[in-house]
Amino acid sequence: MPREQAVILLLAVGAVGVGTTAAILQPALFRLGQEGTPASFSGVRYGGSYRAGRWVAAPDRSRAWSGFQGRGPGTAK
Amino acid sequence: MRWPLLALLLPLLPLSVLALSALEPPQRLVLVATEEQPARSEPFDLRDGWLGSPRIALEAEIPDNSTVELGVRLLDEAGRPVLELFKDGWRESGTWAEGGESGSWQERDTTLQLQLRPQTSGRFQLEVTLDELLGVSGLPLQAPVTLRGTVRNHSVAAALLLYTAAVSQAIVLCLLAAVYGAARSRRRLRVEEGVAALRLPLGGPGLVKLVVRARWELPDGAKPEHDPPALAPFSLSLSDGAGQRRLDHQATLKVCRHTNDGDSWLTLTQTHHLRLAEPGSYRLRVTVPETFSPQGDPWEIEWLQLSVEDGVKTAFRVPLLPLRPRGARA
């Protein structure tokens, strides 16, 4: 097999290996007890964070959002 | 040579992982929270492990044109909160009219997703408090909020798997192009007559691929009045460096008729493969009719094209034109 074909094949196998392993293992996923908070999704605020392995509630829980976020098409609003 | 086709199976690996993870039956959760009464879910399992990761997905059912603030706490077996978060959700709909067209729209952000690993596997519960449910005018609404959700312990990153499948598919297509599209040499000859001949160095490992294409047209402005010819005689010959004729192939080939926008033309396309084991100088000669029968329309050759690729590999067995051995009499 010519060398460039071996390199391309290796790349394909490597891409599948790395991508599939990372998708299954998700090594960067938050583990309870780890410093900080999990990844935030839309509209989510965490009410504290992990410090030294313990969940510490944040004292300030003031609302900081404006309510409706939807735009609607153009003239609708 | 077929092994490169097996590489097409590679992108199926991430897709099959995705399909396998979808087979896991989810644990279902239903909670109904009111402003007075926080809701607590049935206990569910969160497992620590490396085969996928836990994912909790909740969808809040709130009235149209309202906003909600939910307080969500994840409790461990002993009832201690191990995570606390607030979800600001909203749902809105309306109608639009623009440029004489109109319709309705609906937007919402009422889903809550949580992806994390527990410190150790165990039973957990969710506690949801309805902190606020407001109508569009900012007035509180007195309605319970139902949350439906699922807990999975072996979820995988679906987007990454799809991306992996797409990227590996692209790389595999590159590999197939590198294997089956590579040639030692390529030549293309186009002439405006019925005979094309060229001498060129050919031969060695792999096959020689010949593609012959021809096109006939009527003289300017002429319209076809008879049925066009359906068949055309075709001949292909090959002589080696010593001038000896090694191949004399005669055939009658089907001619395709094309018509577009008042124009008519005829084409012929033919592909042949040869195996030339010993490298050397070879002469190829292709003949097609320059004109067709005088009784019919005056079809004339527009061009004849001969493409030669040397040293190609094919995925599947192809028919080869037999060559006379060197020194054999014609």
mmCIF file of C-alpha atoms in Angstrom:
data_model
loop_
_atom_site.group_PDB
_atom_site.id
_atom_site.type_symbol
_atom_site.label_atom_id
_atom_site.label_comp_id
_atom_site.label_asym_id
_atom_site.label_seq_id
_atom_site.Cartn_x
_atom_site.Cartn_y
_atom_site.Cartn_z
ATOM 1 C CA MET A 1 0.000 0.000 0.000
ATOM 2 C CA PRO A 2 1.484 3.384 -0.928
ATOM 3 C CA ARG A 3 2.383 5.593 1.988
ATOM 4 C CA GLU A 4 -0.235 8.299 1.363
ATOM 5 C CA GLN A 5 -3.011 5.711 1.366
ATOM 6 C CA ALA A 6 -1.747 4.320 4.669
ATOM 7 C CA VAL A 7 -1.731 7.845 6.119
ATOM 8 C CA ILE A 8 -5.312 8.523 4.974
ATOM 9 C CA LEU A 9 -6.485 5.181 6.348
ATOM 10 C CA LEU A 10 -4.768 5.920 9.647
ATOM 11 C CA LEU A 11 -6.459 9.322 9.761
ATOM 12 C CA ALA A 12 -9.883 7.755 9.181
ATOM 13 C CA VAL A 13 -9.340 5.111 11.877
ATOM 14 C CA GLY A 14 -7.951 7.765 14.240
ATOM 15 C CA ALA A 15 -10.883 10.120 13.683
ATOM 16 C CA VAL A 16 -13.410 7.362 14.359
ATOM 17 C CA GLY A 17 -11.460 6.146 17.393
ATOM 18 C CA VAL A 18 -10.976 9.536 19.022
ATOM 19 C CA GLY A 19 -14.475 10.851 18.217
ATOM 20 C CA THR A 20 -16.315 7.728 19.352
ATOM 21 C CA THR A 21 -14.261 7.312 22.524
ATOM 22 C CA ALA A 22 -14.711 10.956 23.488
ATOM 23 C CA ALA A 23 -18.471 10.769 22.808
ATOM 24 C CA ILE A 24 -18.826 7.731 25.071
ATOM 25 C CA LEU A 25 -16.431 8.659 27.870
ATOM 26 C CA GLN A 26 -17.081 12.439 27.857
ATOM 27 C CA PRO A 27 -13.964 13.003 29.955
ATOM 28 C CA ALA A 28 -14.660 16.706 30.493
ATOM 29 C CA LEU A 29 -18.081 16.109 32.041
ATOM 30 C CA PHE A 30 -18.670 17.655 35.466
ATOM 31 C CA ARG A 31 -18.541 15.256 38.408
ATOM 32 C CA LEU A 32 -20.306 16.175 41.643
ATOM 33 C CA GLY A 33 -17.653 17.276 44.095
ATOM 34 C CA GLN A 34 -15.444 18.811 41.454
ATOM 35 C CA GLU A 35 -14.719 22.560 41.808
ATOM 36 C CA GLY A 36 -17.326 24.802 40.191
ATOM 37 C CA THR A 37 -20.657 23.961 38.560
ATOM 38 C CA PRO A 38 -21.787 21.790 35.657
ATOM 39 C CA ALA A 39 -22.067 23.282 32.185
ATOM 40 C CA SER A 40 -24.907 25.753 31.977
ATOM 41 C CA PHE A 41 -27.809 25.325 29.584
ATOM 42 C CA SER A 42 -30.103 28.040 28.363
ATOM 43 C CA GLY A 43 -31.899 29.907 31.154
ATOM 44 C CA VAL A 44 -30.107 28.054 33.942
ATOM 45 C CA ARG A 45 -28.406 29.715 36.910
ATOM 46 C CA TYR A 46 -26.700 27.649 39.554
ATOM 47 C CA GLY A 47 -27.545 28.530 43.123
ATOM 48 C CA GLY A 48 -24.047 27.894 44.365
ATOM 49 C CA SER A 49 -20.940 25.980 43.440
ATOM 50 C CA TYR A 50 -18.673 23.262 44.672
ATOM 51 C CA ARG A 51 -15.772 24.384 46.814
ATOM 52 C CA ALA A 52 -13.345 21.861 48.237
ATOM 53 C CA GLY A 53 -15.752 19.031 47.490
ATOM 54 C CA ARG A 54 -18.787 20.595 49.188
ATOM 55 C CA TRP A 55 -21.827 22.286 47.626
ATOM 56 C CA VAL A 56 -21.865 25.867 48.883
ATOM 57 C CA ALA A 57 -25.099 27.791 48.269
ATOM 58 C CA ALA A 58 -24.560 31.324 46.980
ATOM 59 C CA PRO A 59 -25.974 33.967 49.324
ATOM 60 C CA ASP A 60 -27.126 36.236 46.488
ATOM 61 C CA ARG A 61 -30.035 34.775 44.567
ATOM 62 C CA SER A 62 -31.353 37.946 42.979
ATOM 63 C CA ARG A 63 -33.073 37.591 39.666
ATOM 64 C CA ALA A 64 -31.150 38.997 36.792
ATOM 65 C CA TRP A 65 -33.190 38.227 33.751
ATOM 66 C CA SER A 66 -35.655 40.207 31.775
ATOM 67 C CA GLY A 67 -38.475 37.721 31.437
ATOM 68 C CA PHE A 68 -39.499 37.014 27.875
ATOM 69 C CA GLN A 69 -36.617 36.263 25.609
ATOM 70 C CA GLY A 70 -38.561 35.483 22.440
ATOM 71 C CA ARG A 71 -38.330 37.823 19.520
ATOM 72 C CA GLY A 72 -41.076 36.582 17.253
ATOM 73 C CA PRO A 73 -40.836 37.344 13.566
ATOM 74 C CA GLY A 74 -40.391 41.044 12.903
ATOM 75 C CA THR A 75 -43.562 42.977 13.515
ATOM 76 C CA ALA A 76 -45.102 40.441 15.854
ATOM 77 C CA LYS A 77 -43.977 42.180 19.012
ATOM 78 C CA MET B 1 -8.690 -4.721 -5.058
ATOM 79 C CA ARG B 2 -11.524 -4.516 -2.610
ATOM 80 C CA TRP B 3 -10.119 -3.881 0.867
ATOM 81 C CA PRO B 4 -10.498 -0.073 0.619
ATOM 82 C CA LEU B 5 -14.258 -0.560 0.327
ATOM 83 C CA LEU B 6 -14.217 -2.005 3.859
ATOM 84 C CA ALA B 7 -13.218 1.461 5.048
ATOM 85 C CA LEU B 8 -16.786 2.529 4.228
ATOM 86 C CA LEU B 9 -17.797 0.609 7.365
ATOM 87 C CA LEU B 10 -15.788 2.979 9.593
ATOM 88 C CA PRO B 11 -18.421 5.784 9.741
ATOM 89 C CA LEU B 12 -20.985 3.171 10.778
ATOM 90 C CA LEU B 13 -19.167 2.639 14.079
ATOM 91 C CA PRO B 14 -20.130 6.001 15.688
ATOM 92 C CA LEU B 15 -23.636 5.660 14.235
ATOM 93 C CA SER B 16 -24.068 2.206 15.772
ATOM 94 C CA VAL B 17 -22.893 3.551 19.158
ATOM 95 C CA LEU B 18 -25.586 6.217 18.840
ATOM 96 C CA ALA B 19 -28.202 3.585 17.979
ATOM 97 C CA LEU B 20 -27.100 1.386 20.915
ATOM 98 C CA SER B 21 -27.355 4.258 23.397
ATOM 99 C CA ALA B 22 -30.901 4.951 22.192
ATOM 100 C CA LEU B 23 -31.862 1.404 23.186
ATOM 101 C CA GLU B 24 -31.381 2.172 26.893
ATOM 102 C CA PRO B 25 -34.849 2.454 28.472
ATOM 103 C CA PRO B 26 -35.073 5.815 30.269
ATOM 104 C CA GLN B 27 -36.342 6.200 33.833
ATOM 105 C CA ARG B 28 -39.372 8.490 33.588
ATOM 106 C CA LEU B 29 -40.114 11.328 35.969
ATOM 107 C CA VAL B 30 -43.327 13.287 36.479
ATOM 108 C CA LEU B 31 -43.533 16.156 38.974
ATOM 109 C CA VAL B 32 -46.323 18.621 39.653
ATOM 110 C CA ALA B 33 -45.180 21.758 41.433
ATOM 111 C CA THR B 34 -47.417 24.467 42.839
ATOM 112 C CA GLU B 35 -46.418 27.725 44.534
ATOM 113 C CA GLU B 36 -47.366 26.314 47.917
ATOM 114 C CA GLN B 37 -46.077 22.804 47.496
ATOM 115 C CA PRO B 38 -42.659 21.836 46.166
ATOM 116 C CA ALA B 39 -42.657 18.614 44.183
ATOM 117 C CA ARG B 40 -40.320 15.730 44.803
ATOM 118 C CA SER B 41 -39.664 13.062 42.212
ATOM 119 C CA GLU B 42 -39.522 9.320 42.676
ATOM 120 C CA PRO B 43 -35.976 8.228 43.554
ATOM 121 C CA PHE B 44 -33.932 7.381 40.485
ATOM 122 C CA ASP B 45 -30.542 5.838 39.875
ATOM 123 C CA LEU B 46 -27.534 7.865 38.821
ATOM 124 C CA ARG B 47 -24.668 5.558 38.019
ATOM 125 C CA ASP B 48 -21.032 6.437 37.870
ATOM 126 C CA GLY B 49 -19.124 4.753 35.087
ATOM 127 C CA TRP B 50 -17.423 5.315 31.795
ATOM 128 C CA LEU B 51 -19.935 3.717 29.461
ATOM 129 C CA GLY B 52 -21.852 6.856 28.615
ATOM 130 C CA SER B 53 -22.838 9.403 31.241
ATOM 131 C CA PRO B 54 -25.995 10.352 33.171
ATOM 132 C CA ARG B 55 -28.355 12.864 31.611
ATOM 133 C CA ILE B 56 -31.495 14.285 33.184
ATOM 134 C CA ALA B 57 -33.920 16.037 30.856
ATOM 135 C CA LEU B 58 -37.027 17.849 32.079
ATOM 136 C CA GLU B 59 -39.715 19.694 30.177
ATOM 137 C CA ALA B 60 -41.981 22.129 32.037
ATOM 138 C CA GLU B 61 -45.542 22.461 30.823
ATOM 139 C CA ILE B 62 -46.549 26.078 31.399
ATOM 140 C CA PRO B 63 -49.478 28.079 30.025
ATOM 141 C CA ASP B 64 -49.065 30.026 26.812
ATOM 142 C CA ASN B 65 -47.680 33.562 27.229
ATOM 143 C CA SER B 66 -46.142 33.047 30.628
ATOM 144 C CA THR B 67 -42.749 33.025 32.284
ATOM 145 C CA VAL B 68 -41.656 30.727 35.037
ATOM 146 C CA GLU B 69 -38.870 30.505 37.541
ATOM 147 C CA LEU B 70 -38.230 27.052 38.867
ATOM 148 C CA GLY B 71 -35.923 26.148 41.685
ATOM 149 C CA VAL B 72 -34.455 22.704 41.150
ATOM 150 C CA ARG B 73 -32.502 20.763 43.749
ATOM 151 C CA LEU B 74 -30.814 17.431 43.302
ATOM 152 C CA LEU B 75 -30.945 15.498 46.566
ATOM 153 C CA ASP B 76 -28.834 12.514 47.505
ATOM 154 C CA GLU B 77 -30.086 9.425 49.291
ATOM 155 C CA ALA B 78 -29.966 11.182 52.670
ATOM 156 C CA GLY B 79 -31.989 14.119 51.299
ATOM 157 C CA ARG B 80 -29.013 16.507 51.270
ATOM 158 C CA PRO B 81 -28.897 18.907 48.312
ATOM 159 C CA VAL B 82 -25.923 18.145 46.113
ATOM 160 C CA LEU B 83 -26.829 20.674 43.430
ATOM 161 C CA GLU B 84 -29.135 23.645 43.251
ATOM 162 C CA LEU B 85 -30.132 25.623 40.213
ATOM 163 C CA PHE B 86 -32.766 27.967 38.875
ATOM 164 C CA LYS B 87 -34.405 27.681 35.514
ATOM 165 C CA ASP B 88 -35.928 30.744 33.911
ATOM 166 C CA GLY B 89 -38.392 29.500 31.335
ATOM 167 C CA TRP B 90 -40.879 31.171 29.053
ATOM 168 C CA ARG B 91 -43.407 30.351 26.404
ATOM 169 C CA GLU B 92 -44.927 32.773 23.993
ATOM 170 C CA SER B 93 -47.006 32.675 20.860
ATOM 171 C CA GLY B 94 -48.642 35.168 18.575
ATOM 172 C CA THR B 95 -49.510 36.014 15.036
ATOM 173 C CA TRP B 96 -47.580 37.943 12.436
ATOM 174 C CA ALA B 97 -48.552 39.756 9.280
ATOM 175 C CA GLU B 98 -46.110 41.061 6.746
ATOM 176 C CA GLY B 99 -46.442 41.875 3.068
ATOM 177 C CA GLY B 100 -49.959 40.481 2.830
ATOM 178 C CA GLU B 101 -48.952 37.175 4.387
ATOM 179 C CA SER B 102 -49.696 36.136 7.902
ATOM 180 C CA GLY B 103 -49.286 33.210 10.215
ATOM 181 C CA SER B 104 -48.714 32.275 13.802
ATOM 182 C CA TRP B 105 -45.530 31.621 15.721
ATOM 183 C CA GLN B 106 -44.683 29.896 18.931
ATOM 184 C CA GLU B 107 -41.412 29.985 20.813
ATOM 185 C CA ARG B 108 -40.440 28.514 24.104
ATOM 186 C CA ASP B 109 -37.562 27.745 26.398
ATOM 187 C CA THR B 110 -38.986 25.303 28.889
ATOM 188 C CA THR B 111 -36.495 22.458 28.836
ATOM 189 C CA LEU B 112 -33.917 21.763 31.474
ATOM 190 C CA GLN B 113 -30.983 19.474 30.883
ATOM 191 C CA LEU B 114 -28.493 18.331 33.408
ATOM 192 C CA GLN B 115 -25.419 16.338 32.537
ATOM 193 C CA LEU B 116 -23.116 15.293 35.314
ATOM 194 C CA ARG B 117 -21.576 12.314 36.967
ATOM 195 C CA PRO B 118 -22.338 11.519 40.603
ATOM 196 C CA GLN B 119 -19.475 11.086 43.053
ATOM 197 C CA THR B 120 -20.641 7.512 43.540
ATOM 198 C CA SER B 121 -23.531 5.562 42.072
ATOM 199 C CA GLY B 122 -26.686 5.865 44.093
ATOM 200 C CA ARG B 123 -30.340 6.878 44.323
ATOM 201 C CA PHE B 124 -31.150 10.548 43.886
ATOM 202 C CA GLN B 125 -34.266 12.684 43.871
ATOM 203 C CA LEU B 126 -35.221 15.962 42.285
ATOM 204 C CA GLU B 127 -37.066 18.628 44.239
ATOM 205 C CA VAL B 128 -38.703 21.361 42.210
ATOM 206 C CA THR B 129 -40.173 24.539 43.654
ATOM 207 C CA LEU B 130 -42.339 26.853 41.603
ATOM 208 C CA ASP B 131 -40.827 30.208 42.567
ATOM 209 C CA GLU B 132 -42.802 32.304 40.141
ATOM 210 C CA LEU B 133 -45.282 31.900 37.312
ATOM 211 C CA LEU B 134 -46.232 35.168 35.626
ATOM 212 C CA GLY B 135 -48.557 35.991 32.769
ATOM 213 C CA VAL B 136 -47.570 38.322 29.975
ATOM 214 C CA SER B 137 -48.820 41.364 31.898
ATOM 215 C CA GLY B 138 -46.589 40.472 34.830
ATOM 216 C CA LEU B 139 -49.430 39.225 37.015
ATOM 217 C CA PRO B 140 -48.973 35.941 38.871
ATOM 218 C CA LEU B 141 -50.856 32.940 37.510
ATOM 219 C CA GLN B 142 -52.375 30.387 39.831
ATOM 220 C CA ALA B 143 -51.654 27.183 38.007
ATOM 221 C CA PRO B 144 -49.637 24.095 38.823
ATOM 222 C CA VAL B 145 -46.632 23.356 36.612
ATOM 223 C CA THR B 146 -46.144 19.800 35.455
ATOM 224 C CA LEU B 147 -42.637 18.639 34.667
ATOM 225 C CA ARG B 148 -42.057 15.506 32.661
ATOM 226 C CA GLY B 149 -38.624 14.118 32.136
ATOM 227 C CA THR B 150 -36.305 11.220 31.679
ATOM 228 C CA VAL B 151 -33.131 10.031 33.332
ATOM 229 C CA ARG B 152 -30.611 8.093 31.308
ATOM 230 C CA ASN B 153 -27.391 6.679 32.682
ATOM 231 C CA HIS B 154 -25.619 5.826 29.454
ATOM 232 C CA SER B 155 -26.161 8.867 27.283
ATOM 233 C CA VAL B 156 -23.541 9.703 24.678
ATOM 234 C CA ALA B 157 -22.623 12.938 22.933
ATOM 235 C CA ALA B 158 -24.872 12.540 19.890
ATOM 236 C CA ALA B 159 -23.608 15.627 18.058
ATOM 237 C CA LEU B 160 -19.999 14.494 18.412
ATOM 238 C CA LEU B 161 -20.898 11.035 17.098
ATOM 239 C CA LEU B 162 -22.681 12.481 14.063
ATOM 240 C CA TYR B 163 -19.755 14.829 13.464
ATOM 241 C CA THR B 164 -17.330 11.914 13.770
ATOM 242 C CA ALA B 165 -19.356 9.893 11.267
ATOM 243 C CA ALA B 166 -19.402 12.794 8.790
ATOM 244 C CA VAL B 167 -15.674 13.535 9.144
ATOM 245 C CA SER B 168 -14.649 9.894 8.850
ATOM 246 C CA GLN B 169 -16.917 9.469 5.836
ATOM 247 C CA ALA B 170 -15.156 12.398 4.163
ATOM 248 C CA ILE B 171 -11.723 10.912 4.953
ATOM 249 C CA VAL B 172 -12.795 7.491 3.659
ATOM 250 C CA LEU B 173 -14.002 9.077 0.411
ATOM 251 C CA CYS B 174 -10.540 10.675 0.110
ATOM 252 C CA LEU B 175 -9.021 7.221 0.620
ATOM 253 C CA LEU B 176 -11.207 5.693 -2.080
ATOM 254 C CA ALA B 177 -10.315 8.536 -4.436
ATOM 255 C CA ALA B 178 -6.620 7.986 -3.662
ATOM 256 C CA VAL B 179 -6.884 4.260 -4.363
ATOM 257 C CA TYR B 180 -9.237 4.133 -7.329
ATOM 258 C CA GLY B 181 -8.623 7.564 -8.828
ATOM 259 C CA ALA B 182 -4.841 7.337 -8.990
ATOM 260 C CA ALA B 183 -3.086 6.574 -12.257
ATOM 261 C CA ARG B 184 0.559 6.432 -13.391
ATOM 262 C CA SER B 185 -0.250 8.567 -16.377
ATOM 263 C CA ARG B 186 -3.225 10.137 -18.082
ATOM 264 C CA ARG B 187 -3.580 11.273 -21.664
ATOM 265 C CA ARG B 188 -6.515 12.757 -23.487
ATOM 266 C CA LEU B 189 -6.722 13.244 -27.227
ATOM 267 C CA ARG B 190 -9.574 14.992 -28.971
ATOM 268 C CA VAL B 191 -9.789 15.140 -32.751
ATOM 269 C CA GLU B 192 -12.394 16.417 -35.153
ATOM 270 C CA GLU B 193 -12.427 13.372 -37.350
ATOM 271 C CA GLY B 194 -13.421 9.731 -37.067
ATOM 272 C CA VAL B 195 -9.955 8.357 -36.318
ATOM 273 C CA ALA B 196 -7.906 9.025 -33.213
ATOM 274 C CA ALA B 197 -4.485 7.494 -32.774
ATOM 275 C CA LEU B 198 -1.641 8.090 -30.376
ATOM 276 C CA ARG B 199 1.525 6.380 -29.288
ATOM 277 C CA LEU B 200 2.422 6.546 -25.638
ATOM 278 C CA PRO B 201 4.307 4.617 -22.962
ATOM 279 C CA LEU B 202 1.950 2.197 -21.195
ATOM 280 C CA GLY B 203 2.055 -0.969 -19.157
ATOM 281 C CA GLY B 204 3.018 -2.239 -15.737
ATOM 282 C CA PRO B 205 1.027 -3.086 -12.622
ATOM 283 C CA GLY B 206 -2.673 -2.237 -12.750
ATOM 284 C CA LEU B 207 -4.925 -1.847 -15.750
ATOM 285 C CA VAL B 208 -5.114 0.489 -18.693
ATOM 286 C CA LYS B 209 -8.479 2.221 -18.871
ATOM 287 C CA LEU B 210 -9.653 3.572 -22.203
ATOM 288 C CA VAL B 211 -12.664 5.833 -22.488
ATOM 289 C CA VAL B 212 -13.865 6.685 -25.966
ATOM 290 C CA ARG B 213 -16.449 9.387 -26.485
ATOM 291 C CA ALA B 214 -17.767 10.659 -29.795
ATOM 292 C CA ARG B 215 -20.291 13.252 -30.843
ATOM 293 C CA TRP B 216 -22.027 13.777 -34.155
ATOM 294 C CA GLU B 217 -24.063 16.785 -35.218
ATOM 295 C CA LEU B 218 -26.015 17.902 -38.244
ATOM 296 C CA PRO B 219 -24.633 20.735 -40.349
ATOM 297 C CA ASP B 220 -25.661 24.200 -39.178
ATOM 298 C CA GLY B 221 -29.386 24.740 -39.089
ATOM 299 C CA ALA B 222 -30.299 21.313 -40.408
ATOM 300 C CA LYS B 223 -33.142 19.468 -38.732
ATOM 301 C CA PRO B 224 -33.274 15.673 -38.490
ATOM 302 C CA GLU B 225 -35.904 14.284 -40.874
ATOM 303 C CA HIS B 226 -35.306 10.568 -40.463
ATOM 304 C CA ASP B 227 -34.779 8.315 -37.508
ATOM 305 C CA PRO B 228 -31.174 8.769 -36.428
ATOM 306 C CA PRO B 229 -28.817 5.823 -36.698
ATOM 307 C CA ALA B 230 -29.081 3.567 -33.660
ATOM 308 C CA LEU B 231 -25.779 1.744 -34.047
ATOM 309 C CA ALA B 232 -22.275 2.677 -35.085
ATOM 310 C CA PRO B 233 -19.325 0.449 -35.996
ATOM 311 C CA PHE B 234 -16.399 0.897 -33.614
ATOM 312 C CA SER B 235 -12.879 -0.416 -33.829
ATOM 313 C CA LEU B 236 -9.993 -0.278 -31.397
ATOM 314 C CA SER B 237 -6.517 -1.559 -32.126
ATOM 315 C CA LEU B 238 -3.283 -1.654 -30.192
ATOM 316 C CA SER B 239 0.220 -2.128 -31.568
ATOM 317 C CA ASP B 240 3.311 -2.628 -29.484
ATOM 318 C CA GLY B 241 6.749 -1.071 -29.818
ATOM 319 C CA ALA B 242 7.761 -3.515 -32.555
ATOM 320 C CA GLY B 243 4.744 -2.522 -34.612
ATOM 321 C CA GLN B 244 3.029 -5.805 -33.973
ATOM 322 C CA ARG B 245 -0.773 -5.717 -33.735
ATOM 323 C CA ARG B 246 -1.717 -7.024 -30.286
ATOM 324 C CA LEU B 247 -5.395 -6.149 -30.249
ATOM 325 C CA ASP B 248 -7.994 -5.782 -32.962
ATOM 326 C CA HIS B 249 -11.356 -5.151 -31.422
ATOM 327 C CA GLN B 250 -14.393 -4.560 -33.610
ATOM 328 C CA ALA B 251 -17.859 -3.907 -32.257
ATOM 329 C CA THR B 252 -21.158 -2.315 -33.122
ATOM 330 C CA LEU B 253 -22.165 0.119 -30.414
ATOM 331 C CA LYS B 254 -25.363 1.835 -29.456
ATOM 332 C CA VAL B 255 -25.596 5.523 -30.297
ATOM 333 C CA CYS B 256 -27.570 7.824 -27.984
ATOM 334 C CA ARG B 257 -29.659 10.603 -29.372
ATOM 335 C CA HIS B 258 -30.009 13.906 -27.509
ATOM 336 C CA THR B 259 -32.303 16.788 -28.230
ATOM 337 C CA ASN B 260 -32.306 20.099 -26.437
ATOM 338 C CA ASP B 261 -33.799 23.424 -27.455
ATOM 339 C CA GLY B 262 -34.128 22.477 -31.121
ATOM 340 C CA ASP B 263 -30.600 21.070 -31.315
ATOM 341 C CA SER B 264 -29.996 17.395 -31.905
ATOM 342 C CA TRP B 265 -26.820 15.449 -31.536
ATOM 343 C CA LEU B 266 -25.672 11.860 -31.215
ATOM 344 C CA THR B 267 -23.146 10.525 -28.752
ATOM 345 C CA LEU B 268 -21.289 7.336 -28.113
ATOM 346 C CA THR B 269 -19.416 6.437 -24.935
ATOM 347 C CA GLN B 270 -17.429 3.288 -24.463
ATOM 348 C CA THR B 271 -15.032 2.177 -21.735
ATOM 349 C CA HIS B 272 -12.542 -0.668 -22.067
ATOM 350 C CA HIS B 273 -9.896 -2.101 -19.764
ATOM 351 C CA LEU B 274 -6.682 -3.812 -20.819
ATOM 352 C CA ARG B 275 -3.934 -5.509 -18.882
ATOM 353 C CA LEU B 276 -0.525 -4.652 -20.290
ATOM 354 C CA ALA B 277 1.932 -6.558 -18.145
ATOM 355 C CA GLU B 278 5.126 -5.492 -19.912
ATOM 356 C CA PRO B 279 5.799 -1.746 -20.035
ATOM 357 C CA GLY B 280 6.642 -0.322 -23.425
ATOM 358 C CA SER B 281 5.597 2.032 -26.142
ATOM 359 C CA TYR B 282 2.133 1.279 -27.498
ATOM 360 C CA ARG B 283 0.030 2.781 -30.234
ATOM 361 C CA LEU B 284 -3.732 3.021 -29.798
ATOM 362 C CA ARG B 285 -6.078 3.634 -32.662
ATOM 363 C CA VAL B 286 -9.828 4.198 -32.425
ATOM 364 C CA THR B 287 -12.176 4.463 -35.391
ATOM 365 C CA VAL B 288 -15.805 5.551 -35.475
ATOM 366 C CA PRO B 289 -17.850 6.574 -38.536
ATOM 367 C CA GLU B 290 -17.148 10.069 -39.781
ATOM 368 C CA THR B 291 -20.629 10.261 -41.332
ATOM 369 C CA PHE B 292 -23.585 7.937 -41.362
ATOM 370 C CA SER B 293 -25.491 6.384 -44.270
ATOM 371 C CA PRO B 294 -26.175 8.739 -47.174
ATOM 372 C CA GLN B 295 -29.889 7.839 -47.169
ATOM 373 C CA GLY B 296 -30.466 9.328 -43.731
ATOM 374 C CA ASP B 297 -29.698 12.762 -42.285
ATOM 375 C CA PRO B 298 -26.200 14.132 -42.901
ATOM 376 C CA TRP B 299 -24.811 13.476 -39.391
ATOM 377 C CA GLU B 300 -21.155 14.529 -39.195
ATOM 378 C CA ILE B 301 -18.552 13.869 -36.586
ATOM 379 C CA GLU B 302 -18.026 16.841 -34.272
ATOM 380 C CA TRP B 303 -15.315 15.310 -32.159
ATOM 381 C CA LEU B 304 -13.851 12.015 -31.068
ATOM 382 C CA GLN B 305 -12.119 11.834 -27.719
ATOM 383 C CA LEU B 306 -9.821 9.143 -26.424
ATOM 384 C CA SER B 307 -8.837 9.175 -22.747
ATOM 385 C CA VAL B 308 -6.153 6.796 -21.544
ATOM 386 C CA GLU B 309 -5.303 6.120 -17.909
ATOM 387 C CA ASP B 310 -2.470 3.773 -17.103
ATOM 388 C CA GLY B 311 -2.005 1.824 -13.867
ATOM 389 C CA VAL B 312 -5.548 2.139 -12.522
ATOM 390 C CA LYS B 313 -7.080 -0.166 -9.936
ATOM 391 C CA THR B 314 -10.738 -1.080 -9.822
ATOM 392 C CA ALA B 315 -12.823 -2.174 -6.856
ATOM 393 C CA PHE B 316 -14.599 -4.880 -8.768
ATOM 394 C CA ARG B 317 -13.505 -7.262 -11.504
ATOM 395 C CA VAL B 318 -13.974 -5.652 -14.906
ATOM 396 C CA PRO B 319 -14.045 -7.375 -18.293
ATOM 397 C CA LEU B 320 -10.665 -7.145 -20.035
ATOM 398 C CA LEU B 321 -10.078 -7.113 -23.768
ATOM 399 C CA PRO B 322 -7.848 -10.096 -24.556
ATOM 400 C CA LEU B 323 -4.432 -9.270 -26.053
ATOM 401 C CA ARG B 324 -2.517 -11.471 -28.443
ATOM 402 C CA PRO B 325 0.712 -12.725 -26.881
ATOM 403 C CA ARG B 326 3.874 -11.136 -28.185
ATOM 404 C CA GLY B 327 5.131 -12.891 -31.287
ATOM 405 C CA ALA B 328 1.789 -14.534 -32.119
ATOM 406 C CA ARG B 329 0.601 -14.128 -35.683
ATOM 407 C CA ALA B 330 -2.353 -11.896 -36.293
#
